[in-house]
């Protein structure tokens, strides 16, 4: 497996997380995007503000599946520290319409 993200929408998502750029993050999503964490649907805006942007979240990609829309990463934030996570992305019209994350 590679660590190169070959899906532009997923790459934009990861870049926005790692740069702490909330505007770029939401620009990478469809207006009606949804998400889940450990199998439970969450309010996307509340979750990303709490888990990413106010907690200095960072994704260090360990591997990317061949479709470019599934990855395993070390996710680190100020709240939880570092953990191995899985991420699956659904893309529509060049933007992320849903992402699912959880511990790997």
Short mmCIF file of N, CA, C and O in Angstrom, two decimals:
data_model
loop_
_atom_site.label_atom_id
_atom_site.label_comp_id
_atom_site.label_asym_id
_atom_site.label_seq_id
_atom_site.Cartn_x
_atom_site.Cartn_y
_atom_site.Cartn_z
N UNK A 1 0.82 -1.18 0.00
CA UNK A 1 0.00 0.00 0.00
C UNK A 1 0.87 1.25 0.00
O UNK A 1 1.95 1.26 0.56
N UNK A 2 0.33 2.28 -0.57
CA UNK A 2 1.03 3.55 -0.70
C UNK A 2 0.55 4.53 0.35
O UNK A 2 -0.49 4.34 0.97
N UNK A 3 1.30 5.61 0.53
CA UNK A 3 0.83 6.71 1.38
C UNK A 3 0.43 7.90 0.53
O UNK A 3 0.07 8.95 1.06
N UNK A 4 0.48 7.74 -0.80
CA UNK A 4 0.09 8.82 -1.70
C UNK A 4 -1.42 8.82 -1.89
O UNK A 4 -2.01 7.82 -2.29
N UNK A 5 -2.04 9.94 -1.59
CA UNK A 5 -3.49 10.08 -1.75
C UNK A 5 -3.76 10.53 -3.17
O UNK A 5 -3.46 11.66 -3.54
N UNK A 6 -4.34 9.63 -3.97
CA UNK A 6 -4.54 9.95 -5.39
C UNK A 6 -5.93 10.46 -5.71
O UNK A 6 -6.22 10.74 -6.87
N UNK A 7 -6.77 10.63 -4.74
CA UNK A 7 -8.08 11.24 -4.97
C UNK A 7 -7.98 12.71 -4.53
O UNK A 7 -7.72 12.99 -3.36
N UNK A 8 -8.20 13.65 -5.46
CA UNK A 8 -8.03 15.08 -5.12
C UNK A 8 -8.93 15.56 -3.98
O UNK A 8 -8.51 16.41 -3.19
N UNK A 9 -10.14 15.05 -3.89
CA UNK A 9 -11.05 15.48 -2.82
C UNK A 9 -10.53 15.03 -1.46
O UNK A 9 -10.56 15.79 -0.48
N UNK A 10 -10.04 13.80 -1.39
CA UNK A 10 -9.49 13.28 -0.14
C UNK A 10 -8.20 14.02 0.21
O UNK A 10 -7.98 14.37 1.37
N UNK A 11 -7.37 14.27 -0.77
CA UNK A 11 -6.13 15.02 -0.54
C UNK A 11 -6.44 16.41 0.01
O UNK A 11 -5.77 16.88 0.95
N UNK A 12 -7.45 17.09 -0.54
CA UNK A 12 -7.83 18.42 -0.06
C UNK A 12 -8.32 18.36 1.39
O UNK A 12 -8.00 19.23 2.20
N UNK A 13 -9.07 17.32 1.72
CA UNK A 13 -9.57 17.09 3.09
C UNK A 13 -8.38 16.97 4.05
O UNK A 13 -8.31 17.67 5.06
N UNK A 14 -7.45 16.07 3.73
CA UNK A 14 -6.30 15.82 4.60
C UNK A 14 -5.44 17.08 4.71
O UNK A 14 -5.00 17.45 5.81
N UNK A 15 -5.19 17.75 3.62
CA UNK A 15 -4.40 18.99 3.65
C UNK A 15 -5.05 20.04 4.54
O UNK A 15 -4.36 20.72 5.31
N UNK A 16 -6.37 20.17 4.46
CA UNK A 16 -7.07 21.16 5.28
C UNK A 16 -6.98 20.82 6.76
O UNK A 16 -6.77 21.70 7.60
N UNK A 17 -7.13 19.54 7.09
CA UNK A 17 -6.98 19.11 8.48
C UNK A 17 -5.58 19.47 8.98
O UNK A 17 -5.41 20.10 10.03
N UNK A 18 -4.58 19.07 8.22
CA UNK A 18 -3.19 19.24 8.67
C UNK A 18 -2.73 20.69 8.71
O UNK A 18 -1.81 21.02 9.47
N UNK A 19 -3.37 21.55 7.95
CA UNK A 19 -3.02 22.96 8.01
C UNK A 19 -3.91 23.75 8.97
O UNK A 19 -3.71 24.95 9.17
N UNK A 20 -4.90 23.07 9.56
CA UNK A 20 -5.81 23.74 10.49
C UNK A 20 -6.68 24.77 9.81
O UNK A 20 -7.14 25.72 10.45
N UNK A 21 -6.96 24.55 8.54
CA UNK A 21 -7.71 25.51 7.74
C UNK A 21 -9.18 25.10 7.64
O UNK A 21 -9.57 24.31 6.79
N UNK A 22 -9.98 25.64 8.54
CA UNK A 22 -11.39 25.28 8.62
C UNK A 22 -12.13 25.65 7.33
O UNK A 22 -12.98 24.89 6.86
N UNK A 23 -11.84 26.81 6.75
CA UNK A 23 -12.51 27.21 5.51
C UNK A 23 -12.19 26.24 4.37
O UNK A 23 -13.08 25.83 3.63
N UNK A 24 -10.93 25.87 4.24
CA UNK A 24 -10.55 24.92 3.19
C UNK A 24 -11.17 23.55 3.45
O UNK A 24 -11.57 22.85 2.51
N UNK A 25 -11.29 23.18 4.72
CA UNK A 25 -11.92 21.91 5.07
C UNK A 25 -13.36 21.88 4.56
O UNK A 25 -13.75 20.95 3.86
N UNK A 26 -14.14 22.89 4.90
CA UNK A 26 -15.53 22.89 4.48
C UNK A 26 -15.66 23.09 2.97
O UNK A 26 -16.62 22.60 2.37
N UNK A 27 -14.69 23.73 2.34
CA UNK A 27 -14.69 23.86 0.88
C UNK A 27 -14.46 22.50 0.21
O UNK A 27 -14.88 22.29 -0.94
N UNK A 28 -13.82 21.57 0.90
CA UNK A 28 -13.56 20.23 0.36
C UNK A 28 -14.78 19.31 0.48
O UNK A 28 -14.79 18.21 -0.07
N UNK A 29 -15.82 19.78 1.18
CA UNK A 29 -17.02 18.97 1.43
C UNK A 29 -18.21 19.46 0.60
O UNK A 29 -18.29 20.65 0.29
N UNK A 30 -19.12 18.56 0.31
CA UNK A 30 -20.39 18.97 -0.28
C UNK A 30 -21.19 19.71 0.80
O UNK A 30 -20.96 19.50 2.00
N UNK A 31 -22.14 20.56 0.40
CA UNK A 31 -22.91 21.31 1.40
C UNK A 31 -23.69 20.41 2.37
O UNK A 31 -23.95 20.80 3.51
N UNK A 32 -24.06 19.22 1.92
CA UNK A 32 -24.86 18.31 2.75
C UNK A 32 -24.04 17.14 3.28
O UNK A 32 -24.58 16.08 3.62
N UNK A 33 -22.73 17.31 3.41
CA UNK A 33 -21.85 16.24 3.85
C UNK A 33 -22.24 15.72 5.23
O UNK A 33 -22.76 16.47 6.07
N UNK A 34 -21.98 14.44 5.44
CA UNK A 34 -22.25 13.78 6.71
C UNK A 34 -21.00 13.01 7.14
O UNK A 34 -20.07 12.83 6.37
N UNK A 35 -21.03 12.54 8.40
CA UNK A 35 -19.89 11.77 8.89
C UNK A 35 -20.31 10.86 10.02
O UNK A 35 -21.37 11.03 10.62
N UNK A 36 -19.46 9.87 10.29
CA UNK A 36 -19.65 9.01 11.45
C UNK A 36 -18.31 8.78 12.13
O UNK A 36 -17.25 8.84 11.49
N UNK A 37 -18.37 8.54 13.42
CA UNK A 37 -17.19 8.25 14.23
C UNK A 37 -17.47 6.98 15.00
O UNK A 37 -18.47 6.91 15.74
N UNK A 38 -16.63 5.97 14.81
CA UNK A 38 -16.80 4.66 15.45
C UNK A 38 -18.21 4.11 15.24
O UNK A 38 -18.82 3.56 16.16
N UNK A 39 -18.75 4.30 14.04
CA UNK A 39 -20.03 3.70 13.67
C UNK A 39 -21.26 4.51 14.04
O UNK A 39 -22.37 4.10 13.73
N UNK A 40 -21.08 5.66 14.69
CA UNK A 40 -22.22 6.50 15.07
C UNK A 40 -22.20 7.79 14.27
O UNK A 40 -21.17 8.48 14.25
N UNK A 41 -23.32 8.10 13.63
CA UNK A 41 -23.41 9.38 12.92
C UNK A 41 -23.29 10.52 13.93
O UNK A 41 -23.82 10.44 15.03
N UNK A 42 -22.57 11.55 13.53
CA UNK A 42 -22.34 12.72 14.39
C UNK A 42 -22.72 13.98 13.64
O UNK A 42 -22.75 14.00 12.41
N UNK A 43 -22.95 15.04 14.38
CA UNK A 43 -23.14 16.35 13.78
C UNK A 43 -21.77 16.80 13.27
O UNK A 43 -20.83 16.98 14.06
N UNK A 44 -21.66 16.94 11.97
CA UNK A 44 -20.37 17.19 11.35
C UNK A 44 -19.69 18.44 11.88
O UNK A 44 -18.53 18.41 12.29
N UNK A 45 -20.38 19.57 11.89
CA UNK A 45 -19.76 20.82 12.31
C UNK A 45 -19.29 20.75 13.76
O UNK A 45 -18.15 21.14 14.06
N UNK A 46 -20.12 20.25 14.65
CA UNK A 46 -19.72 20.14 16.05
C UNK A 46 -18.52 19.21 16.22
O UNK A 46 -17.58 19.52 16.96
N UNK A 47 -18.56 18.08 15.51
CA UNK A 47 -17.49 17.10 15.64
C UNK A 47 -16.16 17.65 15.16
O UNK A 47 -15.15 17.55 15.85
N UNK A 48 -16.14 18.25 13.97
CA UNK A 48 -14.85 18.74 13.45
C UNK A 48 -14.31 19.90 14.27
O UNK A 48 -13.10 20.02 14.45
N UNK A 49 -15.20 20.75 14.78
CA UNK A 49 -14.71 21.83 15.62
C UNK A 49 -14.08 21.28 16.90
O UNK A 49 -13.00 21.72 17.30
N UNK A 50 -14.71 20.29 17.51
CA UNK A 50 -14.21 19.71 18.76
C UNK A 50 -12.99 18.82 18.54
O UNK A 50 -12.00 18.92 19.27
N UNK A 51 -13.03 17.96 17.54
CA UNK A 51 -12.00 16.94 17.36
C UNK A 51 -10.83 17.39 16.47
O UNK A 51 -9.75 16.82 16.56
N UNK A 52 -11.07 18.39 15.61
CA UNK A 52 -10.00 18.82 14.71
C UNK A 52 -9.54 20.24 15.01
O UNK A 52 -8.40 20.46 15.42
N UNK A 53 -10.42 21.20 14.85
CA UNK A 53 -9.96 22.59 14.79
C UNK A 53 -9.66 23.23 16.13
O UNK A 53 -8.72 24.02 16.23
N UNK A 54 -10.37 22.92 17.19
CA UNK A 54 -10.00 23.49 18.50
C UNK A 54 -9.00 22.60 19.24
O UNK A 54 -8.46 23.01 20.25
N UNK A 55 -8.76 21.39 18.70
CA UNK A 55 -7.85 20.45 19.36
C UNK A 55 -6.57 20.21 18.55
O UNK A 55 -5.82 19.28 18.84
N UNK A 56 -6.34 21.05 17.53
CA UNK A 56 -5.13 20.93 16.71
C UNK A 56 -4.94 19.53 16.14
O UNK A 56 -3.87 18.92 16.26
N UNK A 57 -5.99 19.00 15.50
CA UNK A 57 -5.94 17.67 14.91
C UNK A 57 -4.96 17.57 13.75
O UNK A 57 -4.73 18.55 13.03
N UNK A 58 -4.39 16.37 13.60
CA UNK A 58 -3.43 16.12 12.52
C UNK A 58 -3.53 14.67 12.08
O UNK A 58 -3.61 13.77 12.91
N UNK A 59 -3.52 14.47 10.77
CA UNK A 59 -3.54 13.12 10.17
C UNK A 59 -2.18 12.82 9.57
O UNK A 59 -1.74 13.52 8.66
N UNK A 60 -1.53 11.79 10.06
CA UNK A 60 -0.28 11.31 9.45
C UNK A 60 -0.62 9.99 8.78
O UNK A 60 -0.79 8.96 9.46
N UNK A 61 -0.75 10.02 7.47
CA UNK A 61 -1.23 8.87 6.71
C UNK A 61 -0.19 7.76 6.71
O UNK A 61 0.97 7.97 6.36
N UNK A 62 -0.65 6.57 7.11
CA UNK A 62 0.20 5.38 7.11
C UNK A 62 0.03 4.58 5.82
O UNK A 62 1.00 4.05 5.29
N UNK A 63 -1.21 4.48 5.33
CA UNK A 63 -1.46 3.73 4.10
C UNK A 63 -2.75 4.20 3.45
O UNK A 63 -3.66 4.67 4.12
N UNK A 64 -2.77 4.07 2.13
CA UNK A 64 -3.94 4.45 1.34
C UNK A 64 -4.31 3.25 0.48
O UNK A 64 -3.45 2.67 -0.19
N UNK A 65 -5.58 2.88 0.49
CA UNK A 65 -6.04 1.77 -0.34
C UNK A 65 -6.02 2.20 -1.80
O UNK A 65 -5.98 3.40 -2.11
N UNK A 66 -6.07 1.23 -2.68
CA UNK A 66 -5.89 1.50 -4.11
C UNK A 66 -6.92 2.46 -4.68
O UNK A 66 -6.65 3.14 -5.66
N UNK A 67 -8.10 2.55 -4.09
CA UNK A 67 -9.10 3.48 -4.61
C UNK A 67 -8.86 4.92 -4.19
O UNK A 67 -9.49 5.84 -4.69
N UNK A 68 -7.92 5.14 -3.28
CA UNK A 68 -7.60 6.49 -2.83
C UNK A 68 -8.61 7.07 -1.87
O UNK A 68 -8.47 8.20 -1.43
N UNK A 69 -9.62 6.29 -1.53
CA UNK A 69 -10.68 6.82 -0.67
C UNK A 69 -10.76 6.11 0.68
O UNK A 69 -11.70 6.35 1.44
N UNK A 70 -9.81 5.28 0.95
CA UNK A 70 -9.71 4.61 2.24
C UNK A 70 -8.28 4.74 2.73
O UNK A 70 -7.35 4.49 1.97
N UNK A 71 -8.13 5.13 3.97
CA UNK A 71 -6.77 5.26 4.48
C UNK A 71 -6.71 4.88 5.95
O UNK A 71 -7.71 4.86 6.65
N UNK A 72 -5.51 4.56 6.35
CA UNK A 72 -5.19 4.33 7.76
C UNK A 72 -4.20 5.41 8.14
O UNK A 72 -3.28 5.71 7.36
N UNK A 73 -4.40 5.99 9.30
CA UNK A 73 -3.55 7.11 9.70
C UNK A 73 -3.37 7.14 11.21
O UNK A 73 -4.20 6.63 11.96
N UNK A 74 -2.27 7.75 11.63
CA UNK A 74 -2.12 8.11 13.03
C UNK A 74 -2.79 9.47 13.15
O UNK A 74 -2.39 10.42 12.49
N UNK A 75 -3.84 9.51 13.96
CA UNK A 75 -4.53 10.78 14.18
C UNK A 75 -4.16 11.29 15.56
O UNK A 75 -4.24 10.55 16.55
N UNK A 76 -3.74 12.54 15.61
CA UNK A 76 -3.31 13.14 16.87
C UNK A 76 -4.08 14.43 17.09
O UNK A 76 -4.25 15.22 16.17
N UNK A 77 -4.56 14.61 18.31
CA UNK A 77 -5.11 15.91 18.70
C UNK A 77 -4.81 16.15 20.17
O UNK A 77 -4.34 15.25 20.88
N UNK A 78 -5.05 17.38 20.61
CA UNK A 78 -4.70 17.77 21.97
C UNK A 78 -5.59 17.10 23.02
O UNK A 78 -5.22 17.03 24.19
N UNK A 79 -6.75 16.59 22.62
CA UNK A 79 -7.67 15.96 23.55
C UNK A 79 -7.31 14.51 23.81
O UNK A 79 -7.25 14.07 24.96
N UNK A 80 -7.08 13.74 22.76
CA UNK A 80 -6.93 12.29 22.88
C UNK A 80 -5.50 11.80 22.68
O UNK A 80 -5.24 10.61 22.85
N UNK A 81 -4.60 12.66 22.26
CA UNK A 81 -3.26 12.20 21.96
C UNK A 81 -3.24 11.56 20.57
O UNK A 81 -3.95 12.00 19.68
N UNK A 82 -2.47 10.50 20.41
CA UNK A 82 -2.32 9.87 19.11
C UNK A 82 -2.96 8.48 19.12
O UNK A 82 -2.82 7.75 20.10
N UNK A 83 -3.64 8.16 18.03
CA UNK A 83 -4.24 6.83 17.89
C UNK A 83 -4.26 6.41 16.43
O UNK A 83 -4.27 7.26 15.54
N UNK A 84 -4.24 5.13 16.21
CA UNK A 84 -4.33 4.59 14.85
C UNK A 84 -5.80 4.60 14.45
O UNK A 84 -6.65 4.09 15.18
N UNK A 85 -6.08 5.22 13.30
CA UNK A 85 -7.46 5.37 12.85
C UNK A 85 -7.62 4.93 11.40
O UNK A 85 -6.66 4.86 10.64
N UNK A 86 -8.85 4.63 11.06
CA UNK A 86 -9.20 4.33 9.67
C UNK A 86 -10.15 5.42 9.20
O UNK A 86 -10.93 5.96 9.99
N UNK A 87 -10.08 5.73 7.92
CA UNK A 87 -10.91 6.77 7.32
C UNK A 87 -11.42 6.26 5.99
O UNK A 87 -10.64 5.74 5.19
N UNK A 88 -12.71 6.38 5.75
CA UNK A 88 -13.31 6.03 4.47
C UNK A 88 -14.05 7.25 3.96
O UNK A 88 -14.78 7.90 4.73
N UNK A 89 -13.86 7.56 2.69
CA UNK A 89 -14.44 8.76 2.09
C UNK A 89 -15.36 8.39 0.94
O UNK A 89 -15.06 7.50 0.15
N UNK A 90 -16.45 9.11 0.85
CA UNK A 90 -17.38 9.01 -0.27
C UNK A 90 -17.33 10.36 -0.97
O UNK A 90 -17.43 11.40 -0.31
N UNK A 91 -17.15 10.33 -2.28
CA UNK A 91 -16.93 11.55 -3.04
C UNK A 91 -18.02 11.71 -4.08
O UNK A 91 -18.40 10.75 -4.76
N UNK A 92 -18.54 12.93 -4.19
CA UNK A 92 -19.56 13.26 -5.17
C UNK A 92 -19.19 14.59 -5.82
O UNK A 92 -18.92 15.57 -5.11
N UNK A 93 -19.15 14.62 -7.13
CA UNK A 93 -18.81 15.84 -7.87
C UNK A 93 -17.52 16.49 -7.40
O UNK A 93 -17.41 17.71 -7.26
N UNK A 94 -16.53 15.65 -7.08
CA UNK A 94 -15.22 16.17 -6.72
C UNK A 94 -15.06 16.67 -5.30
O UNK A 94 -14.04 17.27 -4.97
N UNK A 95 -16.06 16.41 -4.46
CA UNK A 95 -15.98 16.82 -3.06
C UNK A 95 -16.39 15.66 -2.15
O UNK A 95 -17.14 14.77 -2.57
N UNK A 96 -15.93 15.69 -0.93
CA UNK A 96 -16.27 14.64 0.03
C UNK A 96 -17.71 14.86 0.48
O UNK A 96 -18.07 15.92 0.99
N UNK A 97 -18.54 13.83 0.27
CA UNK A 97 -19.95 13.91 0.67
C UNK A 97 -20.19 13.21 2.01
O UNK A 97 -21.18 13.49 2.68
N UNK A 98 -19.28 12.31 2.38
CA UNK A 98 -19.37 11.62 3.66
C UNK A 98 -18.00 11.07 4.00
O UNK A 98 -17.26 10.63 3.12
N UNK A 99 -17.67 11.11 5.29
CA UNK A 99 -16.49 10.39 5.75
C UNK A 99 -16.85 9.63 7.01
O UNK A 99 -17.72 10.02 7.79
N UNK A 100 -16.21 8.48 7.13
CA UNK A 100 -16.41 7.61 8.29
C UNK A 100 -15.04 7.35 8.88
O UNK A 100 -14.10 7.00 8.17
N UNK A 101 -14.93 7.55 10.18
CA UNK A 101 -13.66 7.34 10.86
C UNK A 101 -13.88 6.50 12.11
O UNK A 101 -15.00 6.34 12.58
N UNK A 102 -12.81 6.00 12.63
CA UNK A 102 -12.85 5.22 13.85
C UNK A 102 -11.49 4.63 14.13
O UNK A 102 -10.58 4.73 13.29
N UNK A 103 -11.36 4.01 15.28
CA UNK A 103 -10.08 3.40 15.61
C UNK A 103 -9.83 2.21 14.72
O UNK A 103 -10.75 1.45 14.39
N UNK A 104 -8.58 2.05 14.32
CA UNK A 104 -8.21 0.94 13.43
C UNK A 104 -7.70 -0.24 14.25
O UNK A 104 -7.21 -0.10 15.33
#
